[in-house]
mmCIF file of C-alpha atoms in Angstrom:
data_model
loop_
_atom_site.group_PDB
_atom_site.id
_atom_site.type_symbol
_atom_site.label_atom_id
_atom_site.label_comp_id
_atom_site.label_asym_id
_atom_site.label_seq_id
_atom_site.Cartn_x
_atom_site.Cartn_y
_atom_site.Cartn_z
ATOM 1 C CA MET A 567 0.000 0.000 0.000
ATOM 2 C CA SER A 568 1.553 3.289 -1.089
ATOM 3 C CA GLU A 569 -0.391 5.439 1.387
ATOM 4 C CA ASN A 570 0.906 5.487 4.978
ATOM 5 C CA LYS A 571 -1.357 5.404 8.044
ATOM 6 C CA THR A 572 -1.145 9.162 8.646
ATOM 7 C CA GLN A 573 -2.154 10.002 5.075
ATOM 8 C CA LEU A 574 -4.929 7.406 5.131
ATOM 9 C CA ARG A 575 -6.304 8.766 8.418
ATOM 10 C CA ARG A 576 -6.366 12.275 6.996
ATOM 11 C CA ARG A 577 -8.136 11.168 3.786
ATOM 12 C CA MET A 578 -10.723 8.951 5.510
ATOM 13 C CA ARG A 579 -11.570 11.505 8.201
ATOM 14 C CA ALA A 580 -12.077 14.154 5.516
ATOM 15 C CA GLY A 581 -14.303 11.769 3.552
ATOM 16 C CA ARG A 582 -16.640 10.986 6.422
ATOM 17 C CA ARG A 583 -16.822 14.672 7.463
ATOM 18 C CA GLN A 584 -17.997 15.519 3.946
ATOM 19 C CA LEU A 585 -21.164 13.480 4.461
ATOM 20 C CA SER A 586 -24.179 15.695 5.128
ATOM 21 C CA ALA A 587 -26.129 15.409 8.381
ATOM 22 C CA TYR A 588 -28.875 13.715 6.378
ATOM 23 C CA GLN A 589 -26.443 11.138 4.899
ATOM 24 C CA GLN A 590 -25.003 10.545 8.376
ATOM 25 C CA ARG A 591 -28.478 9.777 9.770
ATOM 26 C CA LEU A 592 -29.355 7.499 6.820
ATOM 27 C CA HIS A 593 -26.096 5.556 7.175
ATOM 28 C CA GLY A 594 -26.561 5.166 10.922
ATOM 29 C CA ARG A 595 -30.135 3.892 10.551
ATOM 30 C CA ALA A 596 -29.199 1.451 7.791
ATOM 31 C CA ALA A 597 -26.254 0.067 9.783
ATOM 32 C CA ILE A 598 -28.424 -0.353 12.893
ATOM 33 C CA THR A 599 -31.020 -2.251 10.843
ATOM 34 C CA LEU A 600 -28.345 -4.647 9.561
ATOM 35 C CA LEU A 601 -26.767 -4.993 12.983
ATOM 36 C CA SER A 602 -30.123 -5.739 14.598
ATOM 37 C CA ARG A 603 -30.521 -8.852 12.441
ATOM 38 C CA ILE A 604 -27.307 -10.664 13.358
ATOM 39 C CA PRO A 605 -27.395 -13.396 16.018
ATOM 40 C CA GLN A 606 -24.477 -11.874 17.937
ATOM 41 C CA MET A 607 -26.474 -8.694 18.543
ATOM 42 C CA LYS A 608 -29.636 -10.584 19.417
ATOM 43 C CA ARG A 609 -27.777 -12.716 22.005
ATOM 44 C CA ALA A 610 -25.679 -9.913 23.517
ATOM 45 C CA ARG A 611 -26.845 -8.467 26.814
ATOM 46 C CA HIS A 612 -23.914 -6.171 27.729
ATOM 47 C CA ILE A 613 -22.811 -4.054 24.760
ATOM 48 C CA GLY A 614 -20.026 -1.519 24.440
ATOM 49 C CA ILE A 615 -20.783 1.394 22.127
ATOM 50 C CA TYR A 616 -19.089 4.750 21.540
ATOM 51 C CA TRP A 617 -19.968 8.434 21.303
ATOM 52 C CA PRO A 618 -19.586 9.434 17.621
ATOM 53 C CA MET A 619 -17.100 12.207 16.866
ATOM 54 C CA ASP A 620 -15.646 13.655 13.685
ATOM 55 C CA GLY A 621 -18.139 12.031 11.309
ATOM 56 C CA GLU A 622 -18.090 8.542 12.881
ATOM 57 C CA LEU A 623 -21.132 6.354 12.276
ATOM 58 C CA ASP A 624 -23.775 7.082 14.946
ATOM 59 C CA ILE A 625 -25.010 3.836 16.493
ATOM 60 C CA ARG A 626 -26.488 5.386 19.672
ATOM 61 C CA PRO A 627 -30.102 4.751 18.520
ATOM 62 C CA LEU A 628 -29.435 1.095 19.420
ATOM 63 C CA LEU A 629 -30.483 2.078 22.952
ATOM 64 C CA GLN A 630 -34.046 2.718 21.741
ATOM 65 C CA ARG A 631 -34.045 -0.358 19.505
ATOM 66 C CA PHE A 632 -32.980 -2.659 22.363
ATOM 67 C CA PRO A 633 -34.265 -1.192 25.655
ATOM 68 C CA GLU A 634 -33.804 -4.558 27.402
ATOM 69 C CA LYS A 635 -30.016 -4.561 26.877
ATOM 70 C CA TYR A 636 -27.286 -2.805 28.851
ATOM 71 C CA PHE A 637 -25.079 -0.350 26.975
ATOM 72 C CA TYR A 638 -21.676 0.951 28.056
ATOM 73 C CA LEU A 639 -19.544 3.843 26.848
ATOM 74 C CA PRO A 640 -15.744 3.766 26.971
ATOM 75 C CA VAL A 641 -13.991 5.817 29.629
ATOM 76 C CA LEU A 642 -10.415 6.919 28.999
ATOM 77 C CA PRO A 643 -7.805 5.347 31.237
ATOM 78 C CA VAL A 644 -6.149 7.245 34.021
ATOM 79 C CA GLU A 645 -2.359 7.190 33.680
ATOM 80 C CA PRO A 646 -0.534 4.848 33.917
ATOM 81 C CA HIS A 647 -3.409 2.367 33.343
ATOM 82 C CA PRO A 648 -3.482 1.692 29.555
ATOM 83 C CA HIS A 649 -6.944 0.109 29.151
ATOM 84 C CA LEU A 650 -10.336 1.649 28.491
ATOM 85 C CA GLY A 651 -12.974 1.296 31.166
ATOM 86 C CA PHE A 652 -16.643 0.895 30.292
ATOM 87 C CA LYS A 653 -19.475 2.587 32.202
ATOM 88 C CA GLN A 654 -23.151 1.935 31.766
ATOM 89 C CA TRP A 655 -25.139 4.562 29.875
ATOM 90 C CA ASN A 656 -28.921 4.704 29.592
ATOM 91 C CA GLY A 657 -29.117 7.508 27.028
ATOM 92 C CA GLY A 658 -29.241 10.379 29.519
ATOM 93 C CA PRO A 659 -27.196 13.592 29.408
ATOM 94 C CA LEU A 660 -23.429 13.386 29.842
ATOM 95 C CA PRO A 661 -22.102 16.684 31.194
ATOM 96 C CA PHE A 662 -18.529 15.431 31.763
ATOM 97 C CA ARG A 663 -16.133 15.531 28.791
ATOM 98 C CA ASN A 664 -12.747 13.808 28.752
ATOM 99 C CA ARG A 665 -9.449 15.288 27.556
ATOM 100 C CA PHE A 666 -10.489 14.696 23.915
ATOM 101 C CA ASP A 667 -13.823 16.489 24.523
ATOM 102 C CA ILE A 668 -15.793 13.213 24.277
ATOM 103 C CA PRO A 669 -18.721 12.810 26.706
ATOM 104 C CA GLU A 670 -18.279 10.074 29.352
ATOM 105 C CA PRO A 671 -20.541 8.701 32.087
ATOM 106 C CA VAL A 672 -19.212 9.437 35.560
ATOM 107 C CA ARG A 673 -21.513 7.971 38.200
ATOM 108 C CA SER A 674 -22.559 4.754 36.498
ATOM 109 C CA PRO A 675 -21.871 1.079 37.108
ATOM 110 C CA SER A 676 -18.658 -0.143 35.457
ATOM 111 C CA ARG A 677 -18.107 -3.375 33.579
ATOM 112 C CA ALA A 678 -14.734 -4.851 32.700
ATOM 113 C CA ALA A 679 -14.054 -4.841 28.959
ATOM 114 C CA GLY A 680 -13.551 -8.613 28.935
ATOM 115 C CA LEU A 681 -17.024 -9.144 30.441
ATOM 116 C CA LEU A 682 -18.893 -7.339 27.689
ATOM 117 C CA ASP A 683 -20.646 -9.598 25.179
ATOM 118 C CA LEU A 684 -20.081 -7.365 22.177
ATOM 119 C CA VAL A 685 -18.253 -4.085 21.538
ATOM 120 C CA LEU A 686 -19.034 -1.762 18.657
ATOM 121 C CA VAL A 687 -15.729 -0.153 17.785
ATOM 122 C CA PRO A 688 -15.233 3.185 16.027
ATOM 123 C CA LEU A 689 -12.631 3.349 13.293
ATOM 124 C CA VAL A 690 -11.063 5.527 10.645
ATOM 125 C CA ALA A 691 -10.596 2.781 8.028
ATOM 126 C CA PHE A 692 -10.985 -0.993 7.739
ATOM 127 C CA ASP A 693 -10.438 -3.779 5.278
ATOM 128 C CA PRO A 694 -12.644 -6.824 4.571
ATOM 129 C CA ASN A 695 -10.264 -9.069 6.577
ATOM 130 C CA GLY A 696 -10.975 -7.201 9.811
ATOM 131 C CA ALA A 697 -7.930 -4.944 9.982
ATOM 132 C CA ARG A 698 -8.826 -1.661 11.672
ATOM 133 C CA LEU A 699 -7.177 1.728 11.569
ATOM 134 C CA GLY A 700 -8.122 3.852 14.562
ATOM 135 C CA MET A 701 -7.156 7.353 15.580
ATOM 136 C CA GLY A 702 -3.663 6.203 16.561
ATOM 137 C CA ALA A 703 -3.771 6.227 20.365
ATOM 138 C CA GLY A 704 -4.096 2.426 20.617
ATOM 139 C CA PHE A 705 -6.768 2.397 23.339
ATOM 140 C CA TYR A 706 -8.874 -0.381 21.789
ATOM 141 C CA ASP A 707 -5.842 -2.479 20.816
ATOM 142 C CA ARG A 708 -4.432 -2.366 24.370
ATOM 143 C CA THR A 709 -7.834 -2.959 25.962
ATOM 144 C CA PHE A 710 -8.476 -6.108 23.911
ATOM 145 C CA GLU A 711 -4.899 -7.396 23.529
ATOM 146 C CA HIS A 712 -5.873 -10.540 25.462
ATOM 147 C CA LYS A 713 -7.771 -11.658 22.335
ATOM 148 C CA GLN A 714 -4.416 -12.306 20.603
ATOM 149 C CA LEU A 715 -3.293 -14.645 23.381
ATOM 150 C CA LEU A 716 -6.680 -16.310 23.815
ATOM 151 C CA PRO A 717 -8.474 -16.331 20.442
ATOM 152 C CA GLY A 718 -12.221 -16.412 20.886
ATOM 153 C CA SER A 719 -12.040 -14.894 24.370
ATOM 154 C CA GLY A 720 -13.739 -11.724 25.421
ATOM 155 C CA PRO A 721 -16.396 -9.845 23.509
ATOM 156 C CA GLN A 722 -17.081 -9.929 19.803
ATOM 157 C CA LEU A 723 -15.492 -6.814 18.280
ATOM 158 C CA ILE A 724 -17.619 -5.270 15.560
ATOM 159 C CA GLY A 725 -16.385 -2.208 13.713
ATOM 160 C CA ALA A 726 -18.954 0.429 12.792
ATOM 161 C CA ALA A 727 -18.188 2.577 9.752
ATOM 162 C CA HIS A 728 -19.417 4.243 6.625
ATOM 163 C CA GLN A 729 -18.844 2.131 3.518
ATOM 164 C CA LEU A 730 -16.498 4.817 2.174
ATOM 165 C CA GLN A 731 -14.058 3.872 4.976
ATOM 166 C CA CYS A 732 -13.413 0.431 3.448
ATOM 167 C CA VAL A 733 -10.054 -0.065 1.736
ATOM 168 C CA GLU A 734 -8.721 -3.123 -0.077
ATOM 169 C CA GLN A 735 -5.951 -3.811 2.441
ATOM 170 C CA LEU A 736 -4.657 -1.953 5.489
ATOM 171 C CA PRO A 737 -1.080 -1.961 6.716
ATOM 172 C CA THR A 738 -1.026 -3.653 10.133
ATOM 173 C CA ASP A 739 1.339 -3.988 13.054
ATOM 174 C CA ASN A 740 1.685 -7.006 15.343
ATOM 175 C CA TRP A 741 -0.201 -5.207 18.164
ATOM 176 C CA ASP A 742 -3.277 -4.465 16.007
ATOM 177 C CA ILE A 743 -6.319 -6.398 17.217
ATOM 178 C CA PRO A 744 -8.486 -7.555 14.282
ATOM 179 C CA LEU A 745 -12.245 -7.142 14.206
ATOM 180 C CA ASP A 746 -14.655 -10.077 14.096
ATOM 181 C CA MET A 747 -17.058 -8.129 11.865
ATOM 182 C CA VAL A 748 -17.666 -4.685 10.428
ATOM 183 C CA VAL A 749 -21.088 -3.134 9.820
ATOM 184 C CA THR A 750 -21.654 -0.309 7.344
ATOM 185 C CA GLU A 751 -24.797 1.192 5.856
ATOM 186 C CA GLN A 752 -24.484 -1.289 2.973
ATOM 187 C CA ARG A 753 -23.449 -4.613 4.456
ATOM 188 C CA ILE A 754 -21.886 -6.681 7.202
ATOM 189 C CA TYR A 755 -18.353 -7.986 6.686
ATOM 190 C CA ARG A 756 -17.745 -11.249 8.521
ATOM 191 C CA CYS A 757 -14.012 -11.235 9.121
ATOM 192 C CA ARG A 758 -13.425 -14.274 11.352
#
């Protein structure tokens, strides 16, 4: 691949920001419809989601679609702890914002990342084999690194993205944790 990760991040972030608010809503709804049909989502009880930023696919309406399930938002680690925490969120207001200006729950029950059934993971780019390019901080890779040592352990990791974020093949490093699936507004990629 001739494009490096920095260039690819810049190009993909610009592409998703160019989508109109209307296109963003349509893509989110279509992806949620597809996601709602897969057995992994139907079986999951404790689900990690994310707060969309910078044009990321908005999957928060899952809370209304599945009121019987428990949803958790990631909470940035406190130094020197390298792993994300997950705190329950019921859709209410989130007045606290972390150092990246992303809303986080504060006074909510926590759940260890490894005890979630499924985690919907934001991304900048992906390929059909489950390689994921994130923002570059490595939070998700460090949080789920145990999946490399114990394949099949922990939650299913499902990337959520706009179809325009799909590339033929991503450059990967040995610490990159692959996704089990990716959902877009057009289809579900089963990677493992």
